[in-house]
């Protein structure tokens, strides 16, 4: 069982890298952004509350996200060899809550992958990002366009869309939110010797090769 957090600015590639890593290592991918978007799509009360925060690029209140995360963890625990937490925690309070939640399930966090890239790269990735409505696969208008404009994974060629919070104004706010509320987690985990820094400024395959090498070396120490 290994449990890792993937930390980094919006658009740095946490979703893409988590997907690849979880597929390779047979881990369960928990993205709180995806869990929240599923609530929105289902029209639940939680989803209705979360919508405004998400579209504005600010954080959904900790209690709501913790509730969703706890539910997902319990539902998937029996089947899982371990978890990658993508986009969680995003505040120091959430980091403490994650420790508590894991401890209640007799689990612990093994390490924190810190993905890093320059802001201009992040902006380019976010504004060109497109997703499959059905399976969530991530594309990019320039670097990885969906063939014929449809998803290549889904049988019926799932519809491609742009996230409503990938517009310029929300993106700017999301980067501010990251700098103010999430970046302090770097020191928080560094003090615990849990950081696994990875340069994520290159192409997807190069970044992924660096990531697996860094994680393997960290876990073997
Ligand atoms: P993401 O898909 O990770 O970029 O998340 C999209 C949006 O969902 C964020 O901008 C926040 O509004 C919300 N969100 C995702 N994860 C969290 C979290 N751990 N805490 C609070 N809000 C979150």
Short mmCIF file of C-alpha atoms and ligand atoms in Angstrom, two decimals:
data_model
loop_
_atom_site.label_atom_id
_atom_site.label_comp_id
_atom_site.label_asym_id
_atom_site.label_seq_id
_atom_site.Cartn_x
_atom_site.Cartn_y
_atom_site.Cartn_z
CA UNK A 1 0.00 0.00 0.00
CA UNK A 2 1.43 3.38 -0.95
CA UNK A 3 -0.34 6.66 -0.51
CA UNK A 4 0.94 9.78 -2.22
CA UNK A 5 -0.18 13.37 -2.57
CA UNK A 6 0.43 15.13 -5.93
CA UNK A 7 0.95 18.80 -5.14
CA UNK A 8 1.46 21.75 -7.50
CA UNK A 9 -0.16 24.74 -9.15
CA UNK A 10 -3.30 24.34 -11.24
CA UNK A 11 -2.28 23.30 -14.75
CA UNK A 12 1.08 21.87 -13.75
CA UNK A 13 -0.10 18.39 -14.78
CA UNK A 14 -1.28 16.78 -11.54
CA UNK A 15 -4.28 15.14 -13.25
CA UNK A 16 -2.33 13.79 -16.22
CA UNK A 17 0.57 12.53 -14.08
CA UNK A 18 -1.78 10.97 -11.49
CA UNK A 19 -3.68 9.16 -14.23
CA UNK A 20 -0.52 7.67 -15.72
CA UNK A 21 0.98 6.78 -12.36
CA UNK A 22 -2.20 5.15 -11.06
CA UNK A 23 -2.60 3.09 -14.21
CA UNK A 24 1.03 1.88 -14.05
CA UNK A 25 1.11 1.16 -10.34
CA UNK A 26 -2.51 0.01 -9.94
CA UNK A 27 -3.32 2.75 -7.47
CA UNK A 28 -6.60 4.55 -6.96
CA UNK A 29 -6.74 8.14 -8.21
CA UNK A 30 -8.69 10.50 -5.94
CA UNK A 31 -9.08 13.96 -7.46
CA UNK A 32 -11.18 16.25 -5.29
CA UNK A 33 -11.76 18.47 -8.35
CA UNK A 34 -13.25 15.46 -10.20
CA UNK A 35 -15.34 14.49 -7.15
CA UNK A 36 -16.67 18.04 -6.96
CA UNK A 37 -17.41 18.18 -10.70
CA UNK A 38 -19.34 14.90 -10.37
CA UNK A 39 -21.46 16.48 -7.59
CA UNK A 40 -22.09 19.49 -9.82
CA UNK A 41 -23.14 17.26 -12.71
CA UNK A 42 -25.45 15.29 -10.41
CA UNK A 43 -27.03 18.54 -9.20
CA UNK A 44 -26.58 17.60 -5.50
CA UNK A 45 -26.83 20.22 -2.73
CA UNK A 46 -23.10 19.91 -2.18
CA UNK A 47 -22.53 20.45 -5.90
CA UNK A 48 -24.76 23.53 -5.90
CA UNK A 49 -22.82 25.02 -2.98
CA UNK A 50 -19.46 24.20 -4.57
CA UNK A 51 -20.27 25.64 -8.02
CA UNK A 52 -19.78 29.31 -7.18
CA UNK A 53 -16.41 28.74 -5.50
CA UNK A 54 -15.17 26.60 -8.36
CA UNK A 55 -16.18 29.00 -11.11
CA UNK A 56 -14.61 31.89 -9.22
CA UNK A 57 -11.36 29.95 -8.77
CA UNK A 58 -11.52 29.99 -4.97
CA UNK A 59 -11.52 27.03 -2.57
CA UNK A 60 -14.62 25.08 -1.64
CA UNK A 61 -14.96 25.04 2.20
CA UNK A 62 -12.81 22.39 3.90
CA UNK A 63 -15.75 20.56 5.58
CA UNK A 64 -17.45 19.91 2.24
CA UNK A 65 -14.30 18.63 0.54
CA UNK A 66 -13.36 16.51 3.59
CA UNK A 67 -16.83 14.95 3.53
CA UNK A 68 -16.48 13.99 -0.16
CA UNK A 69 -12.96 12.69 0.31
CA UNK A 70 -13.90 10.54 3.31
CA UNK A 71 -16.79 9.02 1.38
CA UNK A 72 -14.61 8.21 -1.66
CA UNK A 73 -11.85 6.72 0.49
CA UNK A 74 -14.19 4.41 2.36
CA UNK A 75 -15.97 3.31 -0.80
CA UNK A 76 -12.72 2.44 -2.59
CA UNK A 77 -10.59 1.16 0.29
CA UNK A 78 -11.34 -2.56 -0.03
CA UNK A 79 -10.30 -2.60 -3.71
CA UNK A 80 -7.30 -0.28 -3.52
CA UNK A 81 -3.56 -0.96 -3.30
CA UNK A 82 -3.05 2.64 -2.35
CA UNK A 83 -4.13 6.13 -3.31
CA UNK A 84 -2.90 9.17 -5.18
CA UNK A 85 -4.51 12.33 -3.84
CA UNK A 86 -4.65 14.87 -6.65
CA UNK A 87 -5.61 18.40 -5.66
CA UNK A 88 -5.97 17.48 -1.99
CA UNK A 89 -4.84 18.85 0.42
CA UNK A 90 -4.93 22.48 -0.65
CA UNK A 91 -4.64 24.09 2.80
CA UNK A 92 -2.71 23.28 5.99
CA UNK A 93 -6.01 22.49 7.66
CA UNK A 94 -6.80 19.95 4.91
CA UNK A 95 -3.35 18.40 5.35
CA UNK A 96 -4.08 17.83 9.03
CA UNK A 97 -7.54 16.49 8.21
CA UNK A 98 -6.00 14.08 5.68
CA UNK A 99 -3.61 12.73 8.32
CA UNK A 100 -6.53 12.19 10.69
CA UNK A 101 -8.73 10.54 8.07
CA UNK A 102 -5.93 8.21 6.98
CA UNK A 103 -5.09 7.33 10.59
CA UNK A 104 -8.73 6.39 11.24
CA UNK A 105 -8.45 3.90 8.38
CA UNK A 106 -5.06 2.61 9.57
CA UNK A 107 -3.33 4.26 6.63
CA UNK A 108 -0.58 6.83 6.34
CA UNK A 109 0.85 9.17 3.78
CA UNK A 110 4.15 7.99 2.28
CA UNK A 111 5.24 11.02 0.27
CA UNK A 112 4.28 14.21 -1.54
CA UNK A 113 5.16 14.66 -5.21
CA UNK A 114 5.73 18.36 -5.86
CA UNK A 115 5.28 19.18 -9.55
CA UNK A 116 6.84 22.43 -10.66
CA UNK A 117 6.79 24.49 -13.88
CA UNK A 118 7.12 28.17 -14.80
CA UNK A 119 3.96 30.29 -14.77
CA UNK A 120 3.96 30.94 -18.55
CA UNK A 121 3.97 27.17 -19.18
CA UNK A 122 1.13 26.70 -16.73
CA UNK A 123 -0.96 29.43 -18.37
CA UNK A 124 -0.44 27.92 -21.82
CA UNK A 125 -1.45 24.47 -20.56
CA UNK A 126 -4.57 25.70 -18.79
CA UNK A 127 -5.97 27.86 -21.55
CA UNK A 128 -5.43 25.11 -24.18
CA UNK A 129 -6.70 22.30 -21.95
CA UNK A 130 -9.71 20.31 -23.17
CA UNK A 131 -11.36 17.26 -21.60
CA UNK A 132 -13.59 14.39 -22.59
CA UNK A 133 -17.04 14.88 -21.06
CA UNK A 134 -17.40 11.13 -20.59
CA UNK A 135 -14.08 9.77 -19.28
CA UNK A 136 -12.27 12.97 -18.28
CA UNK A 137 -9.21 12.28 -20.47
CA UNK A 138 -7.15 15.43 -20.78
CA UNK A 139 -6.19 16.88 -24.18
CA UNK A 140 -4.53 20.11 -25.32
CA UNK A 141 -5.50 22.14 -28.37
CA UNK A 142 -1.86 22.46 -29.41
CA UNK A 143 0.18 19.68 -27.78
CA UNK A 144 -2.28 16.79 -27.76
CA UNK A 145 -5.39 17.62 -29.79
CA UNK A 146 -8.24 15.07 -29.74
CA UNK A 147 -8.31 13.27 -33.12
CA UNK A 148 -11.28 14.55 -35.18
CA UNK A 149 -12.27 16.62 -32.17
CA UNK A 150 -13.61 13.58 -30.25
CA UNK A 151 -12.19 11.44 -27.44
CA UNK A 152 -9.95 8.64 -28.70
CA UNK A 153 -10.55 6.44 -25.65
CA UNK A 154 -14.34 6.38 -25.46
CA UNK A 155 -16.08 3.98 -27.85
CA UNK A 156 -18.51 6.53 -29.16
CA UNK A 157 -15.84 9.27 -29.29
CA UNK A 158 -16.84 11.27 -26.20
CA UNK A 159 -17.57 14.98 -26.56
CA UNK A 160 -14.67 17.35 -25.84
CA UNK A 161 -15.21 20.45 -23.66
CA UNK A 162 -13.34 23.23 -21.92
CA UNK A 163 -13.69 23.50 -18.14
CA UNK A 164 -15.63 26.65 -17.24
CA UNK A 165 -12.88 27.61 -14.78
CA UNK A 166 -10.17 27.41 -17.48
CA UNK A 167 -11.03 30.93 -18.70
CA UNK A 168 -8.46 33.66 -18.16
CA UNK A 169 -10.13 35.35 -15.19
CA UNK A 170 -10.72 32.14 -13.19
CA UNK A 171 -7.23 30.92 -14.04
CA UNK A 172 -5.71 34.13 -12.66
CA UNK A 173 -7.72 33.72 -9.43
CA UNK A 174 -6.81 30.03 -9.14
CA UNK A 175 -3.12 30.90 -9.33
CA UNK A 176 -3.57 33.53 -6.59
CA UNK A 177 -5.50 31.02 -4.45
CA UNK A 178 -2.68 28.51 -4.97
CA UNK A 179 0.02 31.02 -3.98
CA UNK A 180 -1.83 32.15 -0.86
CA UNK A 181 -3.40 28.98 0.49
CA UNK A 182 -1.71 25.94 -1.02
CA UNK A 183 1.95 26.92 -1.41
CA UNK A 184 2.51 26.92 2.38
CA UNK A 185 2.08 23.14 2.14
CA UNK A 186 5.49 22.93 0.47
CA UNK A 187 7.21 24.00 3.70
CA UNK A 188 4.77 21.95 5.75
CA UNK A 189 5.77 18.71 3.98
CA UNK A 190 9.40 19.71 3.54
CA UNK A 191 9.73 20.00 7.33
CA UNK A 192 8.45 16.42 7.53
CA UNK A 193 11.00 15.28 4.86
CA UNK A 194 8.18 14.07 2.65
CA UNK A 195 8.71 16.12 -0.52
CA UNK A 196 9.55 14.51 -3.86
CA UNK A 197 10.29 17.45 -6.21
CA UNK A 198 9.74 16.85 -9.94
CA UNK A 199 10.44 19.25 -12.81
CA UNK A 200 7.20 19.22 -14.83
CA UNK A 201 8.10 21.87 -17.39
CA UNK A 202 8.83 19.50 -20.29
CA UNK A 203 6.77 17.22 -22.49
CA UNK A 204 4.41 14.72 -20.86
CA UNK A 205 6.58 11.62 -21.37
CA UNK A 206 9.74 13.34 -20.10
CA UNK A 207 7.93 14.66 -17.05
CA UNK A 208 6.49 11.24 -16.32
CA UNK A 209 9.90 9.55 -16.62
CA UNK A 210 11.33 12.07 -14.14
CA UNK A 211 8.41 11.50 -11.81
CA UNK A 212 8.67 7.70 -11.69
CA UNK A 213 12.45 7.88 -11.19
CA UNK A 214 12.05 10.40 -8.35
CA UNK A 215 9.27 8.43 -6.61
CA UNK A 216 11.12 5.11 -6.90
CA UNK A 217 14.31 6.61 -5.54
CA UNK A 218 12.41 8.27 -2.65
CA UNK A 219 10.54 5.09 -1.75
CA UNK A 220 13.70 2.97 -1.80
CA UNK A 221 15.52 5.22 0.68
P1 LIG B 1 -8.99 21.00 -9.78
O1 LIG B 1 -9.74 20.11 -10.70
O2 LIG B 1 -8.12 20.26 -8.83
O3 LIG B 1 -8.24 22.09 -10.50
O4 LIG B 1 -10.09 21.75 -8.88
C1 LIG B 1 -11.06 22.58 -9.44
C2 LIG B 1 -11.70 23.45 -8.37
O5 LIG B 1 -12.36 22.61 -7.41
C3 LIG B 1 -10.73 24.30 -7.56
O6 LIG B 1 -10.40 25.53 -8.19
C4 LIG B 1 -11.53 24.51 -6.26
O7 LIG B 1 -12.55 25.47 -6.44
C5 LIG B 1 -12.22 23.14 -6.10
N1 LIG B 1 -11.37 22.20 -5.32
C6 LIG B 1 -10.74 21.09 -5.77
N2 LIG B 1 -10.06 20.49 -4.78
C7 LIG B 1 -10.25 21.25 -3.67
C8 LIG B 1 -9.78 21.19 -2.34
N3 LIG B 1 -8.96 20.21 -1.92
N4 LIG B 1 -10.20 22.15 -1.47
C9 LIG B 1 -11.03 23.13 -1.86
N5 LIG B 1 -11.48 23.28 -3.12
C10 LIG B 1 -11.10 22.35 -4.02
#
